[in-house]
Amino acid sequence: MSDAVPAGTVDVVVIGGGAAGLNGALMLARSRRSVVVVDSGTPRNAPAEAMHGFLVLDGMSPLEILERGREQVRQYGGRVVTGEVVEAAPAAPVAGDLRFTVALADGRTITARRVLVATGLRDVLPDVPGLAEHWGRGVVHCPYCHGWEVRDEALGVLATGPASVHHALLFRQLTDDLVYFTRGIALDAEARERLAARGIRVVDTPVEEVVAGDGGVAGLRLADGSFVARSVLAVVTRMQARAEGLDGLRLPVEDLPDGLGRRFVSGMAGTTEVPGVWVAGNATDLAAQVGASAAAGALAGAHINAQLVTADTDAALLRAAA
Ligand SMILES: Cc1cc2nc3c(=O)[nH]c(=O)nc-3n(C[C@H](O)[C@H](O)[C@H](O)COP(=O)(O)OP(=O)(O)OC[C@H]3O[C@@H](n4cnc5c(N)ncnc54)[C@H](O)[C@@H]3O)c2cc1C
């Protein structure tokens, strides 16, 4: 395995080597495109023991999936390098064809004809002391990812916004022992009725901290000094597309309603308003799970190849006419 970046211009640089980036690179490498994936090694689901809800791979460790993905990209000649992109920007076109330069934190640079951004997203957790250390295990967000694993447990939903009510109802499908902590976030009479109808207890007393115990979550300490035992907590996170180092690409972003997050705007097959730049996975689709992210990456990879085929043919025509 080599971490060397190619000296000349490559067809495509993929920024981010999670499910989206690797599947995009796989399509490109199999199309005999020179492709380099730059990955800083912090995929979103790294804290989770296993990945669930994706056929065939269900139950496999997220890191093993990525390791196998990297091997498959390399098998077709694609390169996967460890590094952090700190700058990416368009460069002067060459013979009418687009160029981009991408700089890594360690000083290496890559020149590419096209860019696929697959940097994923960052989950911003509510500021509750003791919560973050349990993220991905005792503190979860996704009923489809780990809901089955926490079924029938004593579960607490920590409200973070209007979406938390529906979130609670989703987790109610998995356990009948559920407490909803409002944390000062307004809950109208209709929502209270809906929660009550499903046997969900509502606690309005402010939450002071998450109390750990036995290697996991023991419960919540409230502002009045009382303790509510809970083995699992669920939160709707604020989902922020990871944009560090990408300012130079000037990709349009969009805020979701109710403070749910921010994504890169994309169109068909991950195209963006910036010619030559595609985006796939959680960076543009905040709700995408591993399967959807991989599929989006594959589609973007195929679309990039199709566009390069057209560019290559146009260039050949010009040469033939010269
Ligand atoms: C705790 C948890 C558990 C989950 N469990 C499941 C599950 O069971 N099933 C499921 O389907 N989904 C699950 N998900 C969702 C899953 O993590 C995402 O759907 C998936 O990771 C999205 O893939 P991606 O390729 O878009 O982003 P990521 O997997 O996050 O990959 C993005 C990659 O880009 C890299 N990167 C970012 N910025 C840069 C940069 N500037 N330079 C270089 N590299 C960069 C990162 O290091 C990272 O490796 C879970 C999420 C969480 C938080």
CSV table of C-alpha atoms and ligand atoms in Angstrom, one decimal:
chain,number,residue,atom,x,y,z
A,1,MET,CA,0.0,0.0,0.0
A,2,SER,CA,1.5,3.3,-1.1
A,3,ASP,CA,0.5,6.7,0.2
A,4,ALA,CA,2.3,8.5,-2.6
A,5,VAL,CA,0.2,10.9,-4.7
A,6,PRO,CA,0.7,10.9,-8.4
A,7,ALA,CA,2.9,13.7,-9.9
A,8,GLY,CA,0.9,14.4,-13.0
A,9,THR,CA,-2.8,15.3,-13.5
A,10,VAL,CA,-5.2,12.6,-12.5
A,11,ASP,CA,-8.7,12.3,-13.9
A,12,VAL,CA,-10.5,12.5,-10.5
A,13,VAL,CA,-9.6,13.4,-7.0
A,14,VAL,CA,-12.1,12.1,-4.4
A,15,ILE,CA,-12.1,14.1,-1.1
A,16,GLY,CA,-13.3,11.7,1.6
A,17,GLY,CA,-13.1,7.9,1.6
A,18,GLY,CA,-16.2,6.7,3.3
A,19,ALA,CA,-19.0,4.7,1.6
A,20,ALA,CA,-19.7,7.5,-0.9
A,21,GLY,CA,-16.2,8.4,-1.8
A,22,LEU,CA,-15.0,4.8,-2.1
A,23,ASN,CA,-17.9,3.6,-4.2
A,24,GLY,CA,-17.4,6.6,-6.5
A,25,ALA,CA,-13.7,5.7,-6.8
A,26,LEU,CA,-14.6,2.1,-7.5
A,27,MET,CA,-16.7,3.1,-10.5
A,28,LEU,CA,-14.0,5.4,-11.8
A,29,ALA,CA,-11.2,3.0,-11.3
A,30,ARG,CA,-13.2,0.2,-13.0
A,31,SER,CA,-13.7,2.6,-15.9
A,32,ARG,CA,-9.9,2.9,-16.1
A,33,ARG,CA,-9.9,6.4,-14.8
A,34,SER,CA,-6.9,7.6,-12.8
A,35,VAL,CA,-8.4,8.3,-9.4
A,36,VAL,CA,-7.0,9.3,-6.0
A,37,VAL,CA,-9.1,9.2,-2.8
A,38,VAL,CA,-7.8,11.4,0.0
A,39,ASP,CA,-9.2,10.4,3.4
A,40,SER,CA,-8.6,11.7,6.8
A,41,GLY,CA,-9.8,8.6,8.5
A,42,THR,CA,-12.7,9.8,10.6
A,43,PRO,CA,-15.9,8.3,9.1
A,44,ARG,CA,-19.1,9.3,10.8
A,45,ASN,CA,-20.1,5.9,12.1
A,46,ALA,CA,-16.6,5.1,13.5
A,47,PRO,CA,-17.9,4.9,17.1
A,48,ALA,CA,-20.4,2.2,16.2
A,49,GLU,CA,-19.5,-1.5,16.8
A,50,ALA,CA,-21.4,-2.7,13.8
A,51,MET,CA,-23.2,-1.4,10.7
A,52,HIS,CA,-26.8,-2.4,10.3
A,53,GLY,CA,-29.6,-2.1,7.8
A,54,PHE,CA,-27.6,-2.6,4.6
A,55,LEU,CA,-28.1,-6.0,2.9
A,56,VAL,CA,-25.3,-8.5,3.0
A,57,LEU,CA,-23.0,-6.2,5.1
A,58,ASP,CA,-25.4,-6.0,8.0
A,59,GLY,CA,-23.5,-6.6,11.3
A,60,MET,CA,-20.0,-5.9,9.9
A,61,SER,CA,-17.7,-3.4,11.6
A,62,PRO,CA,-17.8,0.0,9.9
A,63,LEU,CA,-14.0,0.1,9.8
A,64,GLU,CA,-13.8,-3.3,8.2
A,65,ILE,CA,-16.2,-2.3,5.5
A,66,LEU,CA,-14.0,0.7,4.7
A,67,GLU,CA,-10.8,-1.4,4.8
A,68,ARG,CA,-12.4,-3.9,2.3
A,69,GLY,CA,-13.6,-1.0,0.2
A,70,ARG,CA,-10.1,0.6,0.0
A,71,GLU,CA,-8.7,-2.8,-1.1
A,72,GLN,CA,-11.3,-3.1,-3.8
A,73,VAL,CA,-10.6,0.4,-5.2
A,74,ARG,CA,-6.8,-0.4,-5.2
A,75,GLN,CA,-7.5,-3.7,-6.9
A,76,TYR,CA,-8.5,-1.7,-10.0
A,77,GLY,CA,-5.6,0.7,-9.8
A,78,GLY,CA,-7.3,3.4,-7.8
A,79,ARG,CA,-5.2,5.1,-5.1
A,80,VAL,CA,-6.3,5.7,-1.6
A,81,VAL,CA,-4.1,8.0,0.5
A,82,THR,CA,-4.4,9.0,4.1
A,83,GLY,CA,-4.4,12.7,4.5
A,84,GLU,CA,-6.5,15.8,5.1
A,85,VAL,CA,-7.5,18.2,2.3
A,86,VAL,CA,-6.9,21.7,3.6
A,87,GLU,CA,-7.4,23.6,0.3
A,88,ALA,CA,-9.2,22.8,-2.9
A,89,ALA,CA,-9.8,25.2,-5.8
A,90,PRO,CA,-10.1,25.5,-9.5
A,91,ALA,CA,-6.9,26.0,-11.5
A,92,ALA,CA,-6.3,27.3,-15.0
A,93,PRO,CA,-7.9,25.0,-17.6
A,94,VAL,CA,-5.5,23.1,-19.9
A,95,ALA,CA,-6.5,22.9,-23.6
A,96,GLY,CA,-10.1,23.8,-22.6
A,97,ASP,CA,-10.4,21.1,-20.0
A,98,LEU,CA,-11.0,21.9,-16.3
A,99,ARG,CA,-8.3,21.6,-13.7
A,100,PHE,CA,-8.3,21.6,-9.9
A,101,THR,CA,-5.6,21.7,-7.3
A,102,VAL,CA,-6.0,20.0,-4.0
A,103,ALA,CA,-3.5,20.6,-1.1
A,104,LEU,CA,-3.1,18.2,1.8
A,105,ALA,CA,-2.2,19.2,5.4
A,106,ASP,CA,1.3,17.6,5.0
A,107,GLY,CA,2.1,19.7,2.0
A,108,ARG,CA,1.4,17.2,-0.8
A,109,THR,CA,-0.7,18.5,-3.7
A,110,ILE,CA,-2.8,16.8,-6.4
A,111,THR,CA,-3.9,18.2,-9.7
A,112,ALA,CA,-7.1,16.7,-11.1
A,113,ARG,CA,-9.6,17.2,-14.0
A,114,ARG,CA,-12.6,16.6,-11.8
A,115,VAL,CA,-13.5,16.5,-8.1
A,116,LEU,CA,-15.9,14.4,-6.1
A,117,VAL,CA,-16.6,15.8,-2.6
A,118,ALA,CA,-17.6,13.0,-0.2
A,119,THR,CA,-16.6,14.4,3.1
A,120,GLY,CA,-19.6,13.3,5.0
A,121,LEU,CA,-21.1,15.2,7.9
A,122,ARG,CA,-20.4,16.1,11.5
A,123,ASP,CA,-23.1,15.3,14.2
A,124,VAL,CA,-23.3,18.2,16.6
A,125,LEU,CA,-24.6,16.9,19.9
A,126,PRO,CA,-26.6,18.9,22.4
A,127,ASP,CA,-24.4,20.4,25.1
A,128,VAL,CA,-25.2,18.1,28.0
A,129,PRO,CA,-22.4,17.2,30.3
A,130,GLY,CA,-21.4,13.5,30.0
A,131,LEU,CA,-23.3,12.9,26.8
A,132,ALA,CA,-20.6,13.0,24.1
A,133,GLU,CA,-18.4,10.2,25.6
A,134,HIS,CA,-21.2,7.7,25.0
A,135,TRP,CA,-21.9,8.8,21.4
A,136,GLY,CA,-22.5,5.9,19.1
A,137,ARG,CA,-23.1,3.3,21.9
A,138,GLY,CA,-25.2,4.5,24.8
A,139,VAL,CA,-26.2,7.6,23.0
A,140,VAL,CA,-27.7,6.9,19.6
A,141,HIS,CA,-29.6,8.9,16.9
A,142,CYS,CA,-30.8,6.4,14.3
A,143,PRO,CA,-33.6,3.8,15.0
A,144,TYR,CA,-32.6,1.9,11.8
A,145,CYS,CA,-28.9,1.8,12.7
A,146,HIS,CA,-29.1,0.6,16.3
A,147,GLY,CA,-32.7,0.5,17.2
A,148,TRP,CA,-33.0,-3.3,17.1
A,149,GLU,CA,-29.9,-3.5,19.3
A,150,VAL,CA,-31.5,-1.4,22.0
A,151,ARG,CA,-35.0,-2.9,21.8
A,152,ASP,CA,-36.9,-3.2,25.1
A,153,GLU,CA,-34.3,-1.2,26.9
A,154,ALA,CA,-35.0,1.8,29.2
A,155,LEU,CA,-34.7,4.6,26.7
A,156,GLY,CA,-34.6,8.4,27.1
A,157,VAL,CA,-35.1,10.9,24.3
A,158,LEU,CA,-33.4,14.2,24.9
A,159,ALA,CA,-35.3,16.8,22.9
A,160,THR,CA,-33.2,19.0,20.7
A,161,GLY,CA,-35.9,20.6,18.5
A,162,PRO,CA,-39.3,20.0,16.9
A,163,ALA,CA,-38.1,16.8,15.2
A,164,SER,CA,-37.5,15.1,18.5
A,165,VAL,CA,-41.3,14.3,19.0
A,166,HIS,CA,-41.3,12.1,15.8
A,167,HIS,CA,-37.9,10.7,16.8
A,168,ALA,CA,-39.4,9.6,20.1
A,169,LEU,CA,-42.3,7.9,18.3
A,170,LEU,CA,-39.9,6.1,16.1
A,171,PHE,CA,-38.0,4.7,19.1
A,172,ARG,CA,-41.3,3.8,20.7
A,173,GLN,CA,-41.6,1.2,18.0
A,174,LEU,CA,-38.6,-0.5,19.6
A,175,THR,CA,-39.3,-0.2,23.3
A,176,ASP,CA,-42.3,0.5,25.5
A,177,ASP,CA,-40.1,2.0,28.3
A,178,LEU,CA,-39.5,5.5,26.9
A,179,VAL,CA,-39.1,8.9,28.7
A,180,TYR,CA,-39.1,12.2,26.8
A,181,PHE,CA,-37.0,14.9,28.4
A,182,THR,CA,-38.1,18.3,27.0
A,183,ARG,CA,-34.9,20.2,28.1
A,184,GLY,CA,-36.8,23.5,27.9
A,185,ILE,CA,-37.9,23.0,24.3
A,186,ALA,CA,-41.5,23.8,23.7
A,187,LEU,CA,-43.9,20.9,23.5
A,188,ASP,CA,-47.5,21.8,22.7
A,189,ALA,CA,-50.6,20.2,24.0
A,190,GLU,CA,-51.2,18.1,20.9
A,191,ALA,CA,-47.6,16.7,20.9
A,192,ARG,CA,-48.0,15.9,24.6
A,193,GLU,CA,-51.2,14.0,23.8
A,194,ARG,CA,-49.6,12.1,21.1
A,195,LEU,CA,-46.7,11.0,23.3
A,196,ALA,CA,-49.1,10.2,26.2
A,197,ALA,CA,-51.2,8.1,23.8
A,198,ARG,CA,-48.2,5.9,23.2
A,199,GLY,CA,-47.3,5.6,26.9
A,200,ILE,CA,-44.3,7.9,26.7
A,201,ARG,CA,-43.7,9.8,29.9
A,202,VAL,CA,-42.7,13.5,29.6
A,203,VAL,CA,-40.2,15.0,32.0
A,204,ASP,CA,-39.9,18.9,31.9
A,205,THR,CA,-37.4,19.2,34.7
A,206,PRO,CA,-34.1,20.4,33.2
A,207,VAL,CA,-31.4,17.7,32.6
A,208,GLU,CA,-28.1,18.4,34.4
A,209,GLU,CA,-25.9,15.6,33.3
A,210,VAL,CA,-25.6,12.1,31.9
A,211,VAL,CA,-24.5,9.7,34.6
A,212,ALA,CA,-22.2,6.8,33.6
A,213,GLY,CA,-22.1,3.4,35.1
A,214,ASP,CA,-21.0,-0.1,34.2
A,215,GLY,CA,-19.2,1.1,31.1
A,216,GLY,CA,-22.3,2.7,29.6
A,217,VAL,CA,-25.1,5.1,30.5
A,218,ALA,CA,-26.7,4.7,33.9
A,219,GLY,CA,-29.2,7.6,33.6
A,220,LEU,CA,-29.8,11.3,33.9
A,221,ARG,CA,-29.4,13.6,36.8
A,222,LEU,CA,-32.0,16.4,36.8
A,223,ALA,CA,-31.8,19.9,38.0
A,224,ASP,CA,-33.9,19.1,41.1
A,225,GLY,CA,-31.3,16.5,42.1
A,226,SER,CA,-33.5,13.5,41.1
A,227,PHE,CA,-32.1,10.7,39.0
A,228,VAL,CA,-33.9,8.9,36.2
A,229,ALA,CA,-32.4,5.5,35.3
A,230,ARG,CA,-31.9,5.0,31.5
A,231,SER,CA,-29.6,2.6,29.7
A,232,VAL,CA,-29.8,4.3,26.3
A,233,LEU,CA,-30.3,7.9,25.2
A,234,ALA,CA,-31.5,9.1,21.8
A,235,VAL,CA,-30.9,12.5,20.3
A,236,VAL,CA,-31.6,14.2,17.0
A,237,THR,CA,-28.2,15.8,16.2
A,238,ARG,CA,-27.5,18.9,14.2
A,239,MET,CA,-26.0,17.6,11.0
A,240,GLN,CA,-23.3,19.7,9.4
A,241,ALA,CA,-21.7,18.8,6.0
A,242,ARG,CA,-18.0,18.7,6.5
A,243,ALA,CA,-16.6,21.6,4.6
A,244,GLU,CA,-13.2,22.2,6.1
A,245,GLY,CA,-10.6,22.9,3.4
A,246,LEU,CA,-13.3,23.2,0.6
A,247,ASP,CA,-14.0,27.0,0.7
A,248,GLY,CA,-12.0,27.5,-2.6
A,249,LEU,CA,-14.5,25.3,-4.5
A,250,ARG,CA,-17.3,27.8,-3.6
A,251,LEU,CA,-20.0,25.1,-3.4
A,252,PRO,CA,-23.4,26.4,-2.5
A,253,VAL,CA,-24.8,25.3,0.8
A,254,GLU,CA,-28.3,25.1,2.2
A,255,ASP,CA,-29.7,25.2,5.7
A,256,LEU,CA,-32.4,22.7,6.6
A,257,PRO,CA,-35.5,23.9,8.5
A,258,ASP,CA,-35.6,23.8,12.4
A,259,GLY,CA,-31.8,23.9,12.7
A,260,LEU,CA,-31.5,20.3,11.5
A,261,GLY,CA,-28.3,21.0,9.6
A,262,ARG,CA,-26.5,22.3,6.6
A,263,ARG,CA,-25.7,20.5,3.4
A,264,PHE,CA,-23.9,21.1,0.1
A,265,VAL,CA,-26.6,21.6,-2.6
A,266,SER,CA,-26.5,19.1,-5.4
A,267,GLY,CA,-28.6,18.1,-8.4
A,268,MET,CA,-28.9,15.0,-10.6
A,269,ALA,CA,-26.1,12.4,-9.9
A,270,GLY,CA,-24.4,14.7,-7.4
A,271,THR,CA,-23.7,17.5,-9.9
A,272,THR,CA,-23.2,21.0,-8.4
A,273,GLU,CA,-23.4,24.5,-9.7
A,274,VAL,CA,-19.6,24.4,-9.9
A,275,PRO,CA,-18.5,22.9,-13.2
A,276,GLY,CA,-16.3,19.8,-12.6
A,277,VAL,CA,-17.3,19.3,-9.0
A,278,TRP,CA,-19.7,16.6,-7.8
A,279,VAL,CA,-20.8,15.8,-4.2
A,280,ALA,CA,-22.2,12.6,-2.8
A,281,GLY,CA,-23.2,10.9,0.5
A,282,ASN,CA,-23.9,12.7,3.8
A,283,ALA,CA,-22.2,15.9,2.6
A,284,THR,CA,-25.2,16.6,0.5
A,285,ASP,CA,-27.9,14.1,1.7
A,286,LEU,CA,-27.9,14.4,5.5
A,287,ALA,CA,-30.3,11.5,5.9
A,288,ALA,CA,-28.4,9.0,3.7
A,289,GLN,CA,-27.3,5.8,5.5
A,290,VAL,CA,-24.4,3.7,4.3
A,291,GLY,CA,-26.3,2.0,1.4
A,292,ALA,CA,-27.7,5.3,0.1
A,293,SER,CA,-24.3,7.0,0.4
A,294,ALA,CA,-22.5,4.2,-1.4
A,295,ALA,CA,-25.2,4.3,-4.2
A,296,ALA,CA,-24.9,8.1,-4.5
A,297,GLY,CA,-21.1,7.8,-4.8
A,298,ALA,CA,-21.4,5.1,-7.5
A,299,LEU,CA,-23.8,7.3,-9.5
A,300,ALA,CA,-21.6,10.3,-9.2
A,301,GLY,CA,-18.6,8.3,-10.2
A,302,ALA,CA,-20.4,7.0,-13.3
A,303,HIS,CA,-21.6,10.5,-14.2
A,304,ILE,CA,-18.1,11.9,-13.8
A,305,ASN,CA,-16.8,9.2,-16.1
A,306,ALA,CA,-19.5,9.9,-18.7
A,307,GLN,CA,-18.6,13.6,-18.6
A,308,LEU,CA,-14.9,12.8,-19.1
A,309,VAL,CA,-15.8,10.5,-22.0
A,310,THR,CA,-17.5,13.4,-23.7
A,311,ALA,CA,-14.6,15.8,-22.9
A,312,ASP,CA,-12.1,13.3,-24.2
A,313,THR,CA,-14.1,12.8,-27.4
A,314,ASP,CA,-14.4,16.6,-27.9
A,315,ALA,CA,-10.6,16.9,-27.5
A,316,ALA,CA,-10.0,14.1,-30.0
A,317,LEU,CA,-12.2,15.8,-32.5
A,318,LEU,CA,-10.3,19.1,-32.1
A,319,ARG,CA,-7.0,17.3,-32.5
A,320,ALA,CA,-8.3,15.5,-35.6
A,321,ALA,CA,-9.4,18.7,-37.2
A,322,ALA,CA,-6.1,20.5,-36.4
B,1,LIG,C1,-23.0,6.4,15.5
B,1,LIG,C2,-23.5,6.2,14.1
B,1,LIG,C3,-23.9,4.9,13.7
B,1,LIG,C4,-24.3,4.7,12.4
B,1,LIG,N1,-24.7,3.5,12.1
B,1,LIG,C5,-25.2,3.2,10.8
B,1,LIG,C6,-25.7,1.9,10.4
B,1,LIG,O1,-25.7,1.0,11.3
B,1,LIG,N2,-26.1,1.8,9.2
B,1,LIG,C7,-26.1,2.8,8.2
B,1,LIG,O2,-26.5,2.5,7.1
B,1,LIG,N3,-25.7,4.0,8.6
B,1,LIG,C8,-25.2,4.2,9.8
B,1,LIG,N4,-24.8,5.5,10.1
B,1,LIG,C9,-24.7,6.5,9.1
B,1,LIG,C10,-23.4,6.4,8.3
B,1,LIG,O3,-22.4,6.7,9.2
B,1,LIG,C11,-23.4,7.3,7.1
B,1,LIG,O4,-24.5,7.1,6.3
B,1,LIG,C12,-22.2,7.1,6.2
B,1,LIG,O5,-21.0,7.2,7.0
B,1,LIG,C13,-22.1,8.2,5.2
B,1,LIG,O6,-21.0,7.9,4.3
B,1,LIG,P1,-20.2,9.1,3.7
B,1,LIG,O7,-19.2,8.4,2.8
B,1,LIG,O8,-21.1,10.1,3.1
B,1,LIG,O9,-19.4,9.8,4.9
B,1,LIG,P2,-18.4,9.2,6.0
B,1,LIG,O10,-18.6,7.8,6.1
B,1,LIG,O11,-18.5,10.1,7.2
B,1,LIG,O12,-17.0,9.4,5.2
B,1,LIG,C14,-16.5,10.7,5.0
B,1,LIG,C15,-15.0,10.6,5.0
B,1,LIG,O13,-14.4,11.9,4.5
B,1,LIG,C16,-13.3,12.2,5.3
B,1,LIG,N5,-13.0,13.6,5.2
B,1,LIG,C17,-13.8,14.6,5.7
B,1,LIG,N6,-13.3,15.8,5.4
B,1,LIG,C18,-12.1,15.5,4.8
B,1,LIG,C19,-11.0,16.4,4.3
B,1,LIG,N7,-11.1,17.7,4.3
B,1,LIG,N8,-10.0,15.7,3.7
B,1,LIG,C20,-9.9,14.4,3.7
B,1,LIG,N9,-10.9,13.6,4.1
B,1,LIG,C21,-11.9,14.1,4.7
B,1,LIG,C22,-13.6,11.7,6.7
B,1,LIG,O14,-12.4,11.4,7.4
B,1,LIG,C23,-14.4,10.4,6.4
B,1,LIG,O15,-13.6,9.2,6.4
B,1,LIG,C24,-24.4,5.8,11.5
B,1,LIG,C25,-24.0,7.0,11.9
B,1,LIG,C26,-23.5,7.3,13.1
B,1,LIG,C27,-23.2,8.6,13.6
